[in-house]
Amino acid sequence: MSEVLRAARRIVVKVGSSLVTNEGRGVDAEAIGNWCRQIAELAAQRREVVMVSSGAIAEGMKRLGWSARPKEIHALQAAAAVGQMGLAQMYESKLRERGIGSAQVLLTHADLADRERYLNARSTLLTLLSLNVIPVINENDTVVTDEIKFGDNDTLGALVANLVEADALVILTDQSGLYSTDPRRDPSARFIDEARAGDPTLERMAGGAGSSIGRGGMITKVLAAKRAAGSGASTVIAWGREPDVLLRLAAGEAIGTLLVAGTAKQAARKQWMADHLQLRGAVVVDDGAVAKLRGEGKSLLPIGIVEVQGEFARGDVVAVRDLRGTEIARGLANYASGEARLLARRPSSEFEALLGCPGESEMIHRDNLVLV
């Protein structure tokens, strides 16, 4: 653990609802103040920190006098709208006390599934970090529907780690880490100090939600670590009230459970394309193109395309299928579907005449293509 966190320069910290709101009693000023103090010290070490904070719905429930989390989506949205005010104000005031600026960023799954919005969100977050401003991110619960919800902020933390290409994801929770079984029910449960993110046995170990306030549980944290590992970020799951937990982790101390990423950092963009983007369409290619992609690591040229399926725009992610319909790759299209149909089976020497202007020679450049 020592080298993984000690070497991390960009860290995403996710804190859960039960910690942020002291088990639903309201936004915990002391706890948030402690995390903000540690973030300020990490910033002084020239590290970049992004906060992903739950708690808006729990704080809204408290302000509205509700004892049980509602199930209706409109009630959850109302609670989030009320609670987000107090949550943002607390982070802003506690970070300002340390001389650090903050920014509220609300995201939905659609923001990260859409290529243009993904790039906009990424640019905004990286700009904030360059300005020494701490982004405080939450799911935009006031507008989400069941179709676009992340479902829990552990998943959001992992996707943000991918978004900013973080070195590490730290998930602060009300448990000390991952156990072989639920320690609250099994006194013989074994603590997991370190494991490989994505190991299937970890998912079998993890149980359900541990709190009536939040929606996550250890299983969502294990799956979040698996997602974060796709972009090369290792994950630590630790008790959020451990004294100076962030500073001690950054100093290399072994706290909580470390789930190590097996994916090299340089593979981050391709892994993200493989795992997190919605496919807008597909191109069917001939056997020669398949051989070039698989055997030689080449880009996909329009001359190898025999069919264009669906409707997509330039920059959308599309599947690449062989003549039998098997997906062999996916990547970012240099041409919209209409243009792709025009250029299919054509050599690049004809592109300017067909398009009326010079065009890219590749349908999908190899740097923007990942084999499946």
Tab-separated table of C-alpha atoms in Angstrom:
chain	number	residue	atom	x	y	z
A	1	MET	CA	0.000	0.000	0.000
A	2	SER	CA	2.835	2.359	0.834
A	3	GLU	CA	3.974	3.030	-2.716
A	4	VAL	CA	0.534	3.090	-4.355
A	5	LEU	CA	-0.837	5.954	-2.257
A	6	ARG	CA	2.442	7.684	-1.560
A	7	ALA	CA	3.036	8.102	-5.285
A	8	ALA	CA	-0.523	9.245	-6.057
A	9	ARG	CA	-0.632	12.842	-7.289
A	10	ARG	CA	-4.320	13.009	-8.241
A	11	ILE	CA	-6.772	11.433	-5.811
A	12	VAL	CA	-10.551	11.077	-5.864
A	13	VAL	CA	-12.039	10.891	-2.357
A	14	LYS	CA	-15.573	9.568	-1.978
A	15	VAL	CA	-17.427	9.915	1.335
A	16	GLY	CA	-20.724	8.204	2.102
A	17	SER	CA	-24.023	9.568	3.356
A	18	SER	CA	-23.826	8.038	6.828
A	19	LEU	CA	-20.462	9.745	7.411
A	20	VAL	CA	-21.390	13.092	5.904
A	21	THR	CA	-24.671	13.334	7.806
A	22	ASN	CA	-23.720	11.467	11.006
A	23	GLU	CA	-26.193	8.656	10.283
A	24	GLY	CA	-28.862	11.047	9.026
A	25	ARG	CA	-28.724	13.546	11.883
A	26	GLY	CA	-27.706	16.340	9.507
A	27	VAL	CA	-24.559	17.564	7.772
A	28	ASP	CA	-21.662	16.816	10.135
A	29	ALA	CA	-19.647	20.031	10.311
A	30	GLU	CA	-16.855	18.492	12.377
A	31	ALA	CA	-16.345	15.531	10.040
A	32	ILE	CA	-16.389	17.672	6.900
A	33	GLY	CA	-14.054	20.130	8.596
A	34	ASN	CA	-11.582	17.329	9.301
A	35	TRP	CA	-11.613	16.093	5.712
A	36	CYS	CA	-11.222	19.633	4.395
A	37	ARG	CA	-8.255	20.225	6.714
A	38	GLN	CA	-6.587	17.103	5.351
A	39	ILE	CA	-7.379	18.098	1.772
A	40	ALA	CA	-5.716	21.458	2.398
A	41	GLU	CA	-2.583	19.695	3.624
A	42	LEU	CA	-2.594	17.399	0.598
A	43	ALA	CA	-2.905	20.463	-1.635
A	44	ALA	CA	0.134	21.910	0.126
A	45	GLN	CA	1.956	18.722	-0.898
A	46	ARG	CA	1.063	19.594	-4.511
A	47	ARG	CA	-1.484	16.817	-4.760
A	48	GLU	CA	-4.804	17.265	-6.544
A	49	VAL	CA	-7.976	16.127	-4.805
A	50	VAL	CA	-11.504	15.694	-6.138
A	51	MET	CA	-14.293	15.117	-3.606
A	52	VAL	CA	-17.294	12.952	-4.405
A	53	SER	CA	-19.728	13.497	-1.570
A	54	SER	CA	-22.998	11.798	-0.806
A	55	GLY	CA	-25.397	13.305	1.683
A	56	ALA	CA	-27.757	15.614	-0.197
A	57	ILE	CA	-30.791	13.352	0.103
A	58	ALA	CA	-29.988	12.458	3.723
A	59	GLU	CA	-29.608	16.141	4.636
A	60	GLY	CA	-32.819	16.955	2.790
A	61	MET	CA	-34.649	14.227	4.686
A	62	LYS	CA	-33.464	15.743	7.951
A	63	ARG	CA	-34.519	19.257	6.932
A	64	LEU	CA	-37.907	17.990	5.786
A	65	GLY	CA	-38.449	15.941	8.939
A	66	TRP	CA	-38.551	12.567	7.176
A	67	SER	CA	-37.338	9.543	9.159
A	68	ALA	CA	-37.409	7.021	6.304
A	69	ARG	CA	-35.873	7.328	2.845
A	70	PRO	CA	-38.719	7.761	0.318
A	71	LYS	CA	-39.065	5.426	-2.647
A	72	GLU	CA	-40.796	7.808	-5.038
A	73	ILE	CA	-38.387	9.465	-7.463
A	74	HIS	CA	-40.021	12.908	-7.136
A	75	ALA	CA	-39.693	12.790	-3.340
A	76	LEU	CA	-36.014	11.834	-3.631
A	77	GLN	CA	-35.491	14.697	-6.059
A	78	ALA	CA	-37.162	17.134	-3.681
A	79	ALA	CA	-35.047	15.933	-0.751
A	80	ALA	CA	-31.894	16.277	-2.840
A	81	ALA	CA	-32.802	19.823	-3.879
A	82	VAL	CA	-33.300	20.838	-0.255
A	83	GLY	CA	-30.261	19.013	1.095
A	84	GLN	CA	-27.812	20.075	-1.612
A	85	MET	CA	-27.957	23.639	-0.327
A	86	GLY	CA	-26.623	22.727	3.099
A	87	LEU	CA	-24.104	20.228	1.752
A	88	ALA	CA	-22.500	22.680	-0.678
A	89	GLN	CA	-22.484	25.467	1.887
A	90	MET	CA	-20.677	23.298	4.440
A	91	TYR	CA	-17.908	22.235	2.059
A	92	GLU	CA	-17.521	25.785	0.790
A	93	SER	CA	-17.175	27.271	4.273
A	94	LYS	CA	-14.819	24.589	5.603
A	95	LEU	CA	-12.517	24.763	2.593
A	96	ARG	CA	-12.568	28.559	2.636
A	97	GLU	CA	-11.389	28.455	6.257
A	98	ARG	CA	-8.289	26.694	4.934
A	99	GLY	CA	-7.775	29.226	2.158
A	100	ILE	CA	-8.959	26.918	-0.610
A	101	GLY	CA	-11.674	27.528	-3.166
A	102	SER	CA	-14.384	24.989	-3.920
A	103	ALA	CA	-16.817	24.300	-6.739
A	104	GLN	CA	-20.027	22.311	-6.824
A	105	VAL	CA	-20.338	19.898	-9.754
A	106	LEU	CA	-23.501	17.837	-10.289
A	107	LEU	CA	-23.351	14.963	-12.770
A	108	THR	CA	-25.658	12.351	-14.263
A	109	HIS	CA	-24.762	9.168	-16.107
A	110	ALA	CA	-25.755	10.852	-19.354
A	111	ASP	CA	-23.045	13.458	-18.817
A	112	LEU	CA	-20.373	10.759	-18.913
A	113	ALA	CA	-21.972	8.474	-21.500
A	114	ASP	CA	-22.150	11.262	-24.098
A	115	ARG	CA	-18.744	11.958	-25.630
A	116	GLU	CA	-19.091	15.746	-25.934
A	117	ARG	CA	-20.474	16.174	-22.414
A	118	TYR	CA	-17.814	13.808	-21.086
A	119	LEU	CA	-15.081	15.971	-22.602
A	120	ASN	CA	-16.737	19.130	-21.272
A	121	ALA	CA	-16.964	17.674	-17.757
A	122	ARG	CA	-13.362	16.518	-17.931
A	123	SER	CA	-12.139	19.919	-19.116
A	124	THR	CA	-14.061	21.690	-16.358
A	125	LEU	CA	-12.673	19.452	-13.623
A	126	LEU	CA	-9.094	19.665	-14.876
A	127	THR	CA	-9.379	23.447	-15.136
A	128	LEU	CA	-10.651	23.660	-11.552
A	129	LEU	CA	-7.726	21.551	-10.362
A	130	SER	CA	-5.272	23.759	-12.246
A	131	LEU	CA	-6.783	26.745	-10.414
A	132	ASN	CA	-6.300	25.002	-7.029
A	133	VAL	CA	-10.055	24.755	-6.594
A	134	ILE	CA	-11.487	21.577	-5.046
A	135	PRO	CA	-14.406	20.129	-7.060
A	136	VAL	CA	-17.128	18.699	-4.812
A	137	ILE	CA	-19.153	16.298	-6.934
A	138	ASN	CA	-22.503	14.667	-6.352
A	139	GLU	CA	-25.026	12.934	-8.553
A	140	ASN	CA	-27.598	15.407	-9.832
A	141	ASP	CA	-30.433	13.801	-7.883
A	142	THR	CA	-32.798	16.683	-8.604
A	143	VAL	CA	-33.111	15.700	-12.274
A	144	VAL	CA	-32.160	12.033	-12.549
A	145	THR	CA	-34.580	9.295	-13.492
A	146	ASP	CA	-34.182	5.561	-13.024
A	147	GLU	CA	-32.749	5.290	-16.527
A	148	ILE	CA	-29.796	7.601	-15.920
A	149	LYS	CA	-29.048	7.192	-12.224
A	150	PHE	CA	-25.568	6.036	-11.253
A	151	GLY	CA	-27.363	4.197	-8.468
A	152	ASP	CA	-24.793	5.002	-5.831
A	153	ASN	CA	-21.940	7.424	-5.365
A	154	ASP	CA	-19.357	4.636	-5.168
A	155	THR	CA	-19.967	4.100	-8.876
A	156	LEU	CA	-19.863	7.843	-9.433
A	157	GLY	CA	-16.510	8.004	-7.618
A	158	ALA	CA	-15.077	5.345	-9.915
A	159	LEU	CA	-16.352	7.059	-13.053
A	160	VAL	CA	-14.907	10.375	-11.868
A	161	ALA	CA	-11.578	8.632	-11.245
A	162	ASN	CA	-11.700	7.455	-14.855
A	163	LEU	CA	-12.801	10.879	-16.029
A	164	VAL	CA	-9.827	12.754	-14.547
A	165	GLU	CA	-7.394	9.811	-14.860
A	166	ALA	CA	-6.793	9.767	-11.113
A	167	ASP	CA	-3.981	7.753	-9.588
A	168	ALA	CA	-6.121	6.530	-6.706
A	169	LEU	CA	-9.691	6.346	-5.457
A	170	VAL	CA	-10.236	6.527	-1.689
A	171	ILE	CA	-13.676	5.400	-0.524
A	172	LEU	CA	-14.376	6.523	3.024
A	173	THR	CA	-17.113	4.531	4.684
A	174	ASP	CA	-18.450	3.504	8.097
A	175	GLN	CA	-16.553	0.193	7.909
A	176	SER	CA	-12.820	-0.314	8.412
A	177	GLY	CA	-12.502	-2.090	5.077
A	178	LEU	CA	-13.442	-5.335	3.354
A	179	TYR	CA	-13.941	-8.570	5.260
A	180	SER	CA	-14.332	-12.130	3.997
A	181	THR	CA	-17.877	-12.070	5.448
A	182	ASP	CA	-19.984	-9.491	7.257
A	183	PRO	CA	-18.178	-8.938	10.606
A	184	ARG	CA	-21.402	-7.749	12.199
A	185	ARG	CA	-22.853	-11.225	11.732
A	186	ASP	CA	-19.781	-13.459	11.664
A	187	PRO	CA	-17.135	-13.005	14.416
A	188	SER	CA	-14.714	-15.190	12.445
A	189	ALA	CA	-14.717	-12.777	9.474
A	190	ARG	CA	-11.221	-12.234	8.066
A	191	PHE	CA	-10.042	-8.717	7.218
A	192	ILE	CA	-8.758	-8.231	3.663
A	193	ASP	CA	-5.670	-6.018	3.746
A	194	GLU	CA	-4.916	-6.147	0.028
A	195	ALA	CA	-6.319	-7.802	-3.077
A	196	ARG	CA	-6.510	-7.332	-6.815
A	197	ALA	CA	-9.336	-5.092	-7.988
A	198	GLY	CA	-11.719	-7.106	-10.129
A	199	ASP	CA	-11.025	-10.429	-8.413
A	200	PRO	CA	-14.379	-12.284	-8.636
A	201	THR	CA	-13.997	-13.660	-5.101
A	202	LEU	CA	-14.265	-10.121	-3.722
A	203	GLU	CA	-17.792	-9.764	-5.086
A	204	ARG	CA	-18.821	-12.981	-3.373
A	205	MET	CA	-17.430	-11.669	-0.080
A	206	ALA	CA	-19.266	-8.338	-0.230
A	207	GLY	CA	-22.746	-8.061	1.245
A	208	GLY	CA	-25.677	-5.691	0.817
A	209	ALA	CA	-26.209	-2.112	1.971
A	210	GLY	CA	-24.986	-1.508	5.501
A	211	SER	CA	-26.940	1.634	6.277
A	212	SER	CA	-30.545	2.786	6.092
A	213	ILE	CA	-29.304	6.232	5.094
A	214	GLY	CA	-27.206	5.427	2.017
A	215	ARG	CA	-27.913	3.176	-0.961
A	216	GLY	CA	-24.515	1.533	-1.297
A	217	GLY	CA	-22.832	-1.303	0.528
A	218	MET	CA	-19.531	-3.134	0.335
A	219	ILE	CA	-20.554	-4.715	-2.977
A	220	THR	CA	-20.863	-1.296	-4.636
A	221	LYS	CA	-17.391	-0.411	-3.334
A	222	VAL	CA	-15.877	-3.599	-4.692
A	223	LEU	CA	-17.507	-2.971	-8.083
A	224	ALA	CA	-16.374	0.666	-7.985
A	225	ALA	CA	-12.793	-0.483	-7.422
A	226	LYS	CA	-13.146	-2.775	-10.419
A	227	ARG	CA	-14.318	0.150	-12.544
A	228	ALA	CA	-11.583	2.474	-11.312
A	229	ALA	CA	-8.962	-0.182	-12.007
A	230	GLY	CA	-9.945	-0.018	-15.660
A	231	SER	CA	-8.236	3.360	-15.898
A	232	GLY	CA	-5.278	2.368	-13.743
A	233	ALA	CA	-6.507	3.746	-10.397
A	234	SER	CA	-6.100	1.602	-7.288
A	235	THR	CA	-8.759	1.899	-4.584
A	236	VAL	CA	-8.598	2.081	-0.795
A	237	ILE	CA	-11.692	1.363	1.294
A	238	ALA	CA	-11.258	2.778	4.793
A	239	TRP	CA	-13.118	4.044	7.850
A	240	GLY	CA	-13.907	7.706	7.301
A	241	ARG	CA	-13.499	8.674	10.964
A	242	GLU	CA	-10.007	7.233	11.251
A	243	PRO	CA	-7.851	10.156	12.500
A	244	ASP	CA	-6.046	11.887	9.614
A	245	VAL	CA	-6.940	8.990	7.331
A	246	LEU	CA	-6.195	10.852	4.093
A	247	LEU	CA	-2.857	12.208	5.271
A	248	ARG	CA	-1.732	8.864	6.644
A	249	LEU	CA	-2.719	7.057	3.448
A	250	ALA	CA	-0.824	9.632	1.396
A	251	ALA	CA	2.201	9.068	3.645
A	252	GLY	CA	2.087	5.383	2.783
A	253	GLU	CA	0.489	3.977	5.922
A	254	ALA	CA	-1.526	0.783	5.510
A	255	ILE	CA	-5.101	1.658	6.467
A	256	GLY	CA	-8.202	-0.181	5.314
A	257	THR	CA	-8.330	-2.444	2.273
A	258	LEU	CA	-6.232	-1.772	-0.811
A	259	LEU	CA	-7.614	-3.075	-4.099
A	260	VAL	CA	-4.778	-2.823	-6.580
A	261	ALA	CA	-5.369	-1.950	-10.226
A	262	GLY	CA	-3.899	-4.422	-12.668
A	263	THR	CA	-4.354	-2.131	-15.673
A	264	ALA	CA	-1.499	0.127	-16.688
A	265	LYS	CA	-2.279	3.844	-16.594
A	266	GLN	CA	-1.571	4.295	-20.296
A	267	ALA	CA	-4.456	1.901	-21.070
A	268	ALA	CA	-6.958	4.181	-19.336
A	269	ARG	CA	-8.634	5.753	-22.358
A	270	LYS	CA	-9.128	2.471	-24.191
A	271	GLN	CA	-10.408	0.738	-21.075
A	272	TRP	CA	-12.898	3.565	-20.566
A	273	MET	CA	-14.128	3.174	-24.122
A	274	ALA	CA	-14.553	-0.541	-23.568
A	275	ASP	CA	-16.477	-0.250	-20.318
A	276	HIS	CA	-18.319	3.029	-19.973
A	277	LEU	CA	-19.570	4.410	-23.253
A	278	GLN	CA	-22.948	3.742	-24.795
A	279	LEU	CA	-22.686	2.427	-28.335
A	280	ARG	CA	-24.431	4.566	-30.952
A	281	GLY	CA	-24.134	2.202	-33.896
A	282	ALA	CA	-21.835	-0.245	-35.635
A	283	VAL	CA	-19.813	-0.876	-38.758
A	284	VAL	CA	-19.465	-4.333	-40.292
A	285	VAL	CA	-16.043	-4.992	-41.792
A	286	ASP	CA	-14.558	-7.604	-44.117
A	287	ASP	CA	-12.105	-10.320	-43.091
A	288	GLY	CA	-9.152	-8.320	-44.383
A	289	ALA	CA	-9.983	-5.442	-42.056
A	290	VAL	CA	-10.408	-7.868	-39.144
A	291	ALA	CA	-6.925	-9.242	-39.806
A	292	LYS	CA	-5.451	-5.728	-39.918
A	293	LEU	CA	-7.104	-4.738	-36.645
A	294	ARG	CA	-6.391	-7.918	-34.710
A	295	GLY	CA	-3.116	-9.047	-36.174
A	296	GLU	CA	-1.335	-5.818	-37.008
A	297	GLY	CA	-2.863	-3.210	-34.683
A	298	LYS	CA	-3.889	-1.004	-37.596
A	299	SER	CA	-6.542	1.691	-37.816
A	300	LEU	CA	-9.902	0.921	-39.421
A	301	LEU	CA	-10.121	2.365	-42.943
A	302	PRO	CA	-13.450	2.995	-44.712
A	303	ILE	CA	-12.421	0.713	-47.567
A	304	GLY	CA	-12.820	-2.252	-45.212
A	305	ILE	CA	-16.400	-1.384	-44.233
A	306	VAL	CA	-19.178	-3.412	-45.857
A	307	GLU	CA	-22.164	-2.099	-43.850
A	308	VAL	CA	-23.010	0.789	-41.513
A	309	GLN	CA	-25.636	0.112	-38.831
A	310	GLY	CA	-27.545	2.693	-36.816
A	311	GLU	CA	-27.255	6.460	-36.773
A	312	PHE	CA	-24.282	8.112	-35.093
A	313	ALA	CA	-22.321	11.349	-35.172
A	314	ARG	CA	-18.629	12.029	-35.488
A	315	GLY	CA	-17.020	11.304	-32.120
A	316	ASP	CA	-19.611	8.709	-31.063
A	317	VAL	CA	-18.517	5.265	-29.957
A	318	VAL	CA	-19.406	2.531	-32.429
A	319	ALA	CA	-18.947	-1.224	-32.467
A	320	VAL	CA	-16.837	-2.921	-35.116
A	321	ARG	CA	-18.328	-6.282	-36.150
A	322	ASP	CA	-17.097	-9.000	-38.436
A	323	LEU	CA	-19.173	-10.561	-41.206
A	324	ARG	CA	-20.700	-13.028	-38.717
A	325	GLY	CA	-21.949	-10.196	-36.489
A	326	THR	CA	-19.398	-10.708	-33.700
A	327	GLU	CA	-18.124	-7.512	-32.083
A	328	ILE	CA	-14.347	-7.461	-32.400
A	329	ALA	CA	-13.624	-3.860	-31.398
A	330	ARG	CA	-15.126	-0.492	-30.619
A	331	GLY	CA	-13.889	3.038	-30.976
A	332	LEU	CA	-14.545	6.691	-31.723
A	333	ALA	CA	-15.893	7.321	-35.212
A	334	ASN	CA	-14.182	9.961	-37.348
A	335	TYR	CA	-17.254	10.122	-39.576
A	336	ALA	CA	-20.990	10.302	-38.952
A	337	SER	CA	-23.073	7.353	-40.146
A	338	GLY	CA	-24.216	9.121	-43.316
A	339	GLU	CA	-20.646	9.945	-44.311
A	340	ALA	CA	-19.497	6.444	-43.408
A	341	ARG	CA	-22.062	4.947	-45.772
A	342	LEU	CA	-20.815	7.256	-48.511
A	343	LEU	CA	-17.177	6.281	-47.939
A	344	ALA	CA	-17.623	2.550	-47.359
A	345	ARG	CA	-15.534	0.408	-49.756
A	346	ARG	CA	-13.886	3.552	-51.121
A	347	PRO	CA	-10.150	4.402	-51.122
A	348	SER	CA	-9.019	7.567	-49.351
A	349	SER	CA	-8.029	9.115	-52.674
A	350	GLU	CA	-11.745	9.583	-53.432
A	351	PHE	CA	-12.745	11.142	-50.096
A	352	GLU	CA	-12.345	14.794	-51.046
A	353	ALA	CA	-14.475	14.384	-54.162
A	354	LEU	CA	-17.159	12.486	-52.244
A	355	LEU	CA	-17.252	14.808	-49.223
A	356	GLY	CA	-16.536	18.110	-50.950
A	357	CYS	CA	-13.583	18.686	-48.586
A	358	PRO	CA	-10.511	16.794	-47.351
A	359	GLY	CA	-11.319	14.109	-44.781
A	360	GLU	CA	-9.654	11.734	-42.328
A	361	SER	CA	-8.118	8.656	-43.920
A	362	GLU	CA	-9.318	6.458	-41.029
A	363	MET	CA	-12.846	5.606	-39.948
A	364	ILE	CA	-11.442	4.844	-36.488
A	365	HIS	CA	-7.850	5.674	-35.631
A	366	ARG	CA	-5.966	2.943	-33.791
A	367	ASP	CA	-5.380	5.308	-30.851
A	368	ASN	CA	-9.162	5.552	-30.464
A	369	LEU	CA	-9.882	1.855	-30.949
A	370	VAL	CA	-9.946	-0.980	-28.421
A	371	LEU	CA	-10.199	-4.659	-29.298
A	372	VAL	CA	-12.968	-6.589	-27.534
